[in-house]
Amino acid sequence: MLSLLVVRVEDFRSLRSPIPKRDVPVGLFAARTIRLGSMPFKIQGGLEYSVVSPDAFGKRLAFRFVVTPVIPGLFKKPIFGGG
């Protein structure tokens, strides 16, 4: 079962280049949290398409796959007020 569906838009600008170059990727990702043994992991995958690319040889289409371990909270009680 799908846990999360994300649409991501970013805007990158190169400040070092004399000519301003931009990269605007738009992505569609799906994510799910699973358990391997006693450790939960967030698995995310999706496609990104660069609507605006810096030049003719820039990235146009990319597949991303990310695995993130989910660690337990560092603080058991609220830091500021609360219970």
PDB file of C-alpha atoms in Angstrom:
ATOM      1  CA  MET A   1       0.000   0.000   0.000  1.00  0.00           C
ATOM      2  CA  LEU A   2       1.224   3.487  -0.898  1.00  0.00           C
ATOM      3  CA  SER A   3       1.898   5.673   2.134  1.00  0.00           C
ATOM      4  CA  LEU A   4       2.898   8.990   0.616  1.00  0.00           C
ATOM      5  CA  LEU A   5       2.742  10.649  -2.785  1.00  0.00           C
ATOM      6  CA  VAL A   6       4.856  13.796  -3.246  1.00  0.00           C
ATOM      7  CA  VAL A   7       5.148  16.324  -6.054  1.00  0.00           C
ATOM      8  CA  ARG A   8       8.423  18.222  -5.770  1.00  0.00           C
ATOM      9  CA  VAL A   9       9.489  21.429  -7.514  1.00  0.00           C
ATOM     10  CA  GLU A  10      12.914  23.005  -7.030  1.00  0.00           C
ATOM     11  CA  ASP A  11      14.753  25.973  -8.519  1.00  0.00           C
ATOM     12  CA  PHE A  12      18.560  25.930  -8.717  1.00  0.00           C
ATOM     13  CA  ARG A  13      20.643  28.911  -9.796  1.00  0.00           C
ATOM     14  CA  SER A  14      24.364  28.915 -10.443  1.00  0.00           C
ATOM     15  CA  LEU A  15      25.949  31.952  -8.787  1.00  0.00           C
ATOM     16  CA  ARG A  16      29.471  31.214 -10.064  1.00  0.00           C
ATOM     17  CA  SER A  17      28.574  31.324 -13.727  1.00  0.00           C
ATOM     18  CA  PRO A  18      28.770  34.682 -15.540  1.00  0.00           C
ATOM     19  CA  ILE A  19      25.611  33.720 -17.421  1.00  0.00           C
ATOM     20  CA  PRO A  20      22.729  32.827 -15.086  1.00  0.00           C
ATOM     21  CA  LYS A  21      21.840  29.154 -15.441  1.00  0.00           C
ATOM     22  CA  ARG A  22      18.730  27.625 -13.950  1.00  0.00           C
ATOM     23  CA  ASP A  23      17.530  24.100 -13.393  1.00  0.00           C
ATOM     24  CA  VAL A  24      13.874  23.526 -12.511  1.00  0.00           C
ATOM     25  CA  PRO A  25      13.172  19.842 -11.852  1.00  0.00           C
ATOM     26  CA  VAL A  26       9.608  18.665 -11.255  1.00  0.00           C
ATOM     27  CA  GLY A  27       9.267  15.272  -9.642  1.00  0.00           C
ATOM     28  CA  LEU A  28       6.684  12.711  -8.650  1.00  0.00           C
ATOM     29  CA  PHE A  29       7.668  10.420  -5.772  1.00  0.00           C
ATOM     30  CA  ALA A  30       6.094   7.618  -3.771  1.00  0.00           C
ATOM     31  CA  ALA A  31       7.261   6.698  -0.274  1.00  0.00           C
ATOM     32  CA  ARG A  32       6.552   3.997   2.242  1.00  0.00           C
ATOM     33  CA  THR A  33       7.847   3.135   5.701  1.00  0.00           C
ATOM     34  CA  ILE A  34       8.714  -0.525   6.278  1.00  0.00           C
ATOM     35  CA  ARG A  35      10.350  -2.537   9.046  1.00  0.00           C
ATOM     36  CA  LEU A  36      13.379  -4.742   8.570  1.00  0.00           C
ATOM     37  CA  GLY A  37      13.713  -6.605  11.837  1.00  0.00           C
ATOM     38  CA  SER A  38      13.136  -4.029  14.568  1.00  0.00           C
ATOM     39  CA  MET A  39      14.413  -1.046  12.545  1.00  0.00           C
ATOM     40  CA  PRO A  40      11.981   1.079  10.487  1.00  0.00           C
ATOM     41  CA  PHE A  41      13.121   2.418   7.105  1.00  0.00           C
ATOM     42  CA  LYS A  42      11.547   4.969   4.768  1.00  0.00           C
ATOM     43  CA  ILE A  43      11.858   3.912   1.127  1.00  0.00           C
ATOM     44  CA  GLN A  44      11.224   6.566  -1.507  1.00  0.00           C
ATOM     45  CA  GLY A  45      11.443   6.441  -5.282  1.00  0.00           C
ATOM     46  CA  GLY A  46      10.335   8.524  -8.196  1.00  0.00           C
ATOM     47  CA  LEU A  47      11.062  10.393 -11.400  1.00  0.00           C
ATOM     48  CA  GLU A  48      12.227  13.957 -11.949  1.00  0.00           C
ATOM     49  CA  TYR A  49      11.975  15.855 -15.206  1.00  0.00           C
ATOM     50  CA  SER A  50      13.847  19.144 -15.718  1.00  0.00           C
ATOM     51  CA  VAL A  51      11.357  21.609 -17.165  1.00  0.00           C
ATOM     52  CA  VAL A  52      14.129  24.220 -17.482  1.00  0.00           C
ATOM     53  CA  SER A  53      17.648  22.862 -18.039  1.00  0.00           C
ATOM     54  CA  PRO A  54      20.899  24.873 -17.881  1.00  0.00           C
ATOM     55  CA  ASP A  55      22.127  23.795 -21.318  1.00  0.00           C
ATOM     56  CA  ALA A  56      21.684  21.215 -24.058  1.00  0.00           C
ATOM     57  CA  PHE A  57      23.786  18.649 -22.147  1.00  0.00           C
ATOM     58  CA  GLY A  58      22.115  19.081 -18.751  1.00  0.00           C
ATOM     59  CA  LYS A  59      20.087  16.480 -16.942  1.00  0.00           C
ATOM     60  CA  ARG A  60      16.570  16.088 -18.377  1.00  0.00           C
ATOM     61  CA  LEU A  61      15.176  12.968 -16.723  1.00  0.00           C
ATOM     62  CA  ALA A  62      16.320  11.322 -13.498  1.00  0.00           C
ATOM     63  CA  PHE A  63      15.195   8.439 -11.330  1.00  0.00           C
ATOM     64  CA  ARG A  64      15.794   8.778  -7.603  1.00  0.00           C
ATOM     65  CA  PHE A  65      15.718   6.000  -5.035  1.00  0.00           C
ATOM     66  CA  VAL A  66      16.293   6.849  -1.367  1.00  0.00           C
ATOM     67  CA  VAL A  67      16.431   4.606   1.719  1.00  0.00           C
ATOM     68  CA  THR A  68      16.381   6.456   5.052  1.00  0.00           C
ATOM     69  CA  PRO A  69      16.678   4.741   8.453  1.00  0.00           C
ATOM     70  CA  VAL A  70      14.160   6.084  10.968  1.00  0.00           C
ATOM     71  CA  ILE A  71      15.809   6.505  14.368  1.00  0.00           C
ATOM     72  CA  PRO A  72      13.900   6.822  17.651  1.00  0.00           C
ATOM     73  CA  GLY A  73      13.452  10.286  19.152  1.00  0.00           C
ATOM     74  CA  LEU A  74      16.435  11.722  21.014  1.00  0.00           C
ATOM     75  CA  PHE A  75      14.256  13.335  23.682  1.00  0.00           C
ATOM     76  CA  LYS A  76      11.622  11.358  25.583  1.00  0.00           C
ATOM     77  CA  LYS A  77       9.998  14.445  27.166  1.00  0.00           C
ATOM     78  CA  PRO A  78       9.119  17.782  25.535  1.00  0.00           C
ATOM     79  CA  ILE A  79      11.974  20.296  25.750  1.00  0.00           C
ATOM     80  CA  PHE A  80       9.780  23.400  26.095  1.00  0.00           C
ATOM     81  CA  GLY A  81       6.816  22.954  28.405  1.00  0.00           C
ATOM     82  CA  GLY A  82       4.209  20.300  27.980  1.00  0.00           C
ATOM     83  CA  GLY A  83       3.712  17.015  29.822  1.00  0.00           C
TER      84      GLY A  83
END
